[in-house]
Short mmCIF file of C-alpha atoms in Angstrom, two decimals:
data_model
loop_
_atom_site.label_atom_id
_atom_site.label_comp_id
_atom_site.label_asym_id
_atom_site.label_seq_id
_atom_site.Cartn_x
_atom_site.Cartn_y
_atom_site.Cartn_z
CA MET A 7 76.13 62.54 133.83
CA VAL A 8 74.28 64.38 131.19
CA VAL A 9 75.40 62.80 127.97
CA THR A 10 74.90 65.30 124.62
CA THR A 11 74.96 64.20 121.11
CA GLY A 12 74.96 66.07 118.14
CA ALA A 13 77.73 68.58 117.00
CA PRO A 14 78.72 71.44 119.40
CA GLN A 15 77.34 74.29 119.02
CA PRO A 16 79.54 77.15 118.30
CA THR A 17 80.77 80.05 120.96
CA PRO A 18 80.10 83.14 120.36
CA ASP A 19 83.26 84.04 119.20
CA ARG A 20 83.17 81.40 116.91
CA LEU A 21 80.11 82.43 115.29
CA GLU A 22 82.16 86.38 115.16
CA GLU A 23 84.72 84.41 113.15
CA VAL A 24 82.41 82.88 110.86
CA GLU A 25 80.75 85.20 110.23
CA SER A 26 83.53 87.38 109.29
CA THR A 27 85.31 84.91 106.75
CA GLY A 28 81.54 83.61 105.16
CA PHE A 29 79.72 84.72 102.03
CA THR A 30 77.28 87.10 102.74
CA PRO A 31 74.52 88.50 100.00
CA LEU A 32 76.44 92.21 100.37
CA ARG A 33 80.01 90.45 99.87
CA VAL A 34 78.71 87.95 96.74
CA LEU A 35 77.24 91.69 95.51
CA THR A 36 80.44 93.31 95.91
CA LEU A 37 82.56 90.25 94.00
CA LEU A 38 79.91 90.56 91.12
CA GLY A 39 80.41 94.55 90.71
CA MET A 40 84.40 93.87 90.83
CA VAL A 41 83.81 91.58 87.93
CA ALA A 42 81.42 93.95 85.97
CA LEU A 43 83.77 96.64 86.47
CA LEU A 44 86.65 94.35 84.48
CA ILE A 45 84.02 93.54 82.08
CA GLY A 46 82.95 96.95 81.50
CA SER A 47 86.39 98.43 81.24
CA ALA A 48 88.02 95.60 79.19
CA VAL A 49 85.16 94.63 76.60
CA PHE A 50 82.85 96.93 76.56
CA GLN A 51 85.79 100.09 76.43
CA ILE A 52 83.51 102.36 80.13
CA ASP A 53 85.40 104.77 81.73
CA VAL A 54 86.79 103.03 84.80
CA GLY A 55 86.17 106.29 87.43
CA VAL A 56 82.81 106.16 86.08
CA CYS A 57 81.76 102.91 86.23
CA SER A 58 83.45 102.20 89.64
CA MET A 59 81.46 105.36 90.98
CA VAL A 60 78.29 103.36 89.72
CA ILE A 61 78.67 99.88 91.11
CA ALA A 62 79.72 101.61 94.63
CA ALA A 63 76.29 103.87 94.06
CA ILE A 64 74.49 100.47 93.65
CA LEU A 65 76.26 99.08 96.69
CA LEU A 66 75.65 102.07 98.77
CA VAL A 67 72.04 102.27 98.17
CA LEU A 68 71.31 98.31 98.84
CA ALA A 69 73.50 98.82 102.23
CA PRO A 70 73.30 102.00 103.29
CA HIS A 71 74.91 101.61 106.87
CA LYS A 72 77.40 99.55 106.15
CA HIS A 73 80.12 102.10 104.38
CA LYS A 74 81.03 103.85 107.22
CA PRO A 75 83.90 101.30 108.44
CA ALA A 76 84.84 100.84 104.70
CA VAL A 77 85.12 104.17 104.47
CA ASN A 78 87.28 104.49 108.10
CA ASN A 79 89.72 101.78 106.70
CA VAL A 80 90.46 102.99 103.57
CA THR A 81 94.36 104.84 103.56
CA TRP A 82 93.16 108.34 102.26
CA SER A 83 97.16 109.05 102.64
CA ALA A 84 97.52 106.43 100.01
CA VAL A 85 94.99 107.36 97.80
CA LEU A 86 96.14 111.31 97.62
CA LEU A 87 99.32 110.41 97.14
CA VAL A 88 98.72 108.36 93.69
CA CYS A 89 96.64 111.01 92.63
CA GLY A 90 98.75 113.57 93.23
CA MET A 91 101.57 111.48 91.67
CA LEU A 92 99.44 110.61 88.32
CA THR A 93 98.13 113.87 87.68
CA TYR A 94 102.22 115.02 88.17
CA MET A 95 102.69 112.65 85.43
CA SER A 96 99.57 113.96 83.28
CA VAL A 97 101.35 117.51 83.33
CA LEU A 98 104.33 115.77 82.15
CA LYS A 99 102.97 114.54 79.18
CA ALA A 100 100.70 117.39 78.75
CA ASN A 101 104.22 119.87 78.44
CA GLY A 102 106.11 117.36 76.19
CA THR A 103 108.52 116.38 78.96
CA LEU A 104 108.92 112.77 77.80
CA GLU A 105 108.92 114.07 74.59
CA PHE A 106 111.47 115.85 74.58
CA LEU A 107 113.42 113.44 77.36
CA GLY A 108 112.89 110.39 74.54
CA ASP A 109 114.18 112.99 71.55
CA ALA A 110 117.56 113.68 73.58
CA ALA A 111 117.88 110.46 74.60
CA ALA A 112 117.40 108.85 71.11
CA SER A 113 120.35 112.02 69.63
CA LEU A 114 122.71 110.74 72.01
CA GLY A 115 124.50 108.83 68.40
CA SER A 116 125.21 105.42 70.50
CA PRO A 117 121.61 103.41 70.38
CA LEU A 118 123.06 100.65 73.08
CA LEU A 119 123.63 103.97 75.09
CA THR A 120 120.08 105.35 74.45
CA ALA A 121 118.54 102.11 75.06
CA LEU A 122 120.32 102.02 78.40
CA ILE A 123 119.08 105.84 79.52
CA LEU A 124 115.36 104.38 78.34
CA CYS A 125 115.86 101.70 80.54
CA TYR A 126 116.65 103.51 82.94
CA ALA A 127 113.90 106.52 82.36
CA VAL A 128 111.16 103.65 81.92
CA ALA A 129 112.47 102.33 85.89
CA ALA A 130 112.38 105.87 87.65
CA VAL A 131 108.87 106.91 85.93
CA SER A 132 107.02 103.59 86.58
CA ALA A 133 108.18 103.70 89.83
CA VAL A 134 105.90 107.00 90.53
CA GLY A 135 103.59 106.04 88.18
CA SER A 136 101.51 103.24 85.99
CA SER A 137 103.72 100.76 84.19
CA ILE A 138 101.59 100.19 81.54
CA GLY A 139 101.13 104.04 81.43
CA THR A 140 104.79 104.33 80.95
CA LEU A 141 105.63 101.35 78.56
CA GLY A 142 102.46 103.37 76.43
CA ILE A 143 104.79 106.60 76.66
CA VAL A 144 108.10 106.10 75.90
CA LEU A 145 107.85 102.78 73.64
CA PRO A 146 106.32 105.10 70.48
CA LEU A 147 109.68 107.62 71.66
CA ALA A 148 111.32 104.98 70.80
CA ALA A 149 110.72 104.41 67.28
CA PRO A 150 113.62 106.29 65.71
CA LEU A 151 115.96 104.02 67.55
CA LEU A 152 114.57 100.99 66.66
CA MET A 153 114.43 101.78 63.40
CA MET A 154 118.53 102.28 63.20
CA GLY A 155 118.67 98.99 63.57
CA GLU A 156 121.28 98.42 65.82
CA VAL A 157 119.45 97.34 68.62
CA GLY A 158 117.35 93.82 68.93
CA LEU A 159 113.61 94.79 68.71
CA ILE A 160 112.25 91.80 70.89
CA GLY A 161 115.30 92.81 73.59
CA PHE A 162 114.82 96.06 73.74
CA VAL A 163 111.35 95.77 74.30
CA ALA A 164 111.86 92.58 77.52
CA ALA A 165 114.31 95.11 78.94
CA VAL A 166 112.23 98.05 79.03
CA SER A 167 109.05 95.70 80.07
CA PHE A 168 111.29 94.19 82.18
CA SER A 169 112.28 97.86 83.97
CA ALA A 170 108.75 98.82 84.14
CA VAL A 171 107.44 96.15 85.87
CA ILE A 172 109.16 95.36 88.24
CA VAL A 173 109.21 98.71 90.51
CA ASP A 174 105.89 98.15 90.96
CA VAL A 175 106.59 97.18 94.39
CA SER A 176 107.35 101.53 94.74
CA PRO A 177 104.42 102.78 97.49
CA LEU A 178 104.03 105.55 94.71
CA SER A 179 103.13 103.92 91.80
CA SER A 180 99.84 102.05 91.75
CA ASN A 181 100.69 98.48 92.49
CA GLY A 182 102.89 99.61 95.25
CA VAL A 183 99.98 101.47 96.91
CA MET A 184 97.77 98.79 97.44
CA VAL A 185 100.67 96.82 99.00
CA LEU A 186 100.79 99.65 101.36
CA ALA A 187 97.20 100.20 102.11
CA ASN A 188 96.96 96.42 102.70
CA ALA A 189 99.94 95.76 105.01
CA GLN A 190 99.16 94.31 108.62
CA VAL A 191 101.98 96.03 109.89
CA PRO A 192 103.29 97.37 113.25
CA ASP A 193 104.73 100.31 111.70
CA ARG A 194 103.70 101.82 108.61
CA ASP A 195 105.69 104.03 107.91
CA LYS A 196 108.81 101.91 108.84
CA PHE A 197 107.13 99.24 106.12
CA GLN A 198 106.71 102.28 103.89
CA ARG A 199 110.64 103.22 103.92
CA ALA A 200 111.68 99.91 103.40
CA LEU A 201 109.79 99.90 100.24
CA PHE A 202 111.11 103.03 99.37
CA LYS A 203 114.59 102.05 99.81
CA TYR A 204 113.90 98.30 98.30
CA THR A 205 112.65 100.65 95.18
CA GLY A 206 115.86 102.95 94.91
CA TYR A 207 118.26 99.52 95.17
CA ILE A 208 115.74 97.85 92.23
CA VAL A 209 116.03 101.29 89.73
CA LEU A 210 119.80 101.43 90.44
CA VAL A 211 120.03 97.66 89.66
CA ALA A 212 117.17 96.36 87.56
CA PRO A 213 118.00 98.66 84.06
CA ILE A 214 121.81 97.64 83.89
CA LEU A 215 121.09 93.85 84.54
CA ALA A 216 118.47 94.16 81.63
CA TRP A 217 120.88 95.97 79.10
CA LEU A 218 123.32 93.71 79.42
CA PHE A 219 121.64 90.50 79.75
CA VAL A 220 119.53 90.84 77.31
CA VAL A 221 119.52 94.20 74.84
CA LEU A 222 123.31 93.61 74.51
CA PRO A 223 122.99 89.18 73.44
CA THR A 224 120.66 90.44 70.78
CA SER A 225 121.87 93.35 69.15
CA MET A 226 125.19 91.84 68.83
#
């Protein structure tokens, strides 16, 4: 009988598992690149697209043979979808469509009804774009409504922000598309349809709830 002492040696499968879950120099550099992207865009106001392309080019130079598996795992249909929706929203903003809708809502004569319409508009627009970008567009348009004094400022801003953020699960929004791209599900199309259905329910229900429980109490 042969008795061996010491830690058991990992099997080849175990070696692959350790390698796939552990830190490597390239993964550390990738994490550092993400931190640099965050600091560069948030602190130094560097364009996000330019900064990300520079970081990606540096990583590509350091590991020229590692990019092919990463490119193959990118959900390009989701990227194309988001780029198209962002372009569409930029066109709507440039030709004055959003400003026209804001002025039309403000001219209804009922500030509370206008606040409800704006909550629904924010939810619908944010479902196909960026919630932060939508708030940046809608809040300045709502300035005439808030200056009337009949709608509570804090309640209105809270309701609009809630309506914009809660629909971020939409596959057409920037956050929802990341969930869709990284979802480990057997049928991605079915999962996408489920997200669309859930988003539709949220767009219908969330604005009216925010208006009832936040806008109305702060406006009385």
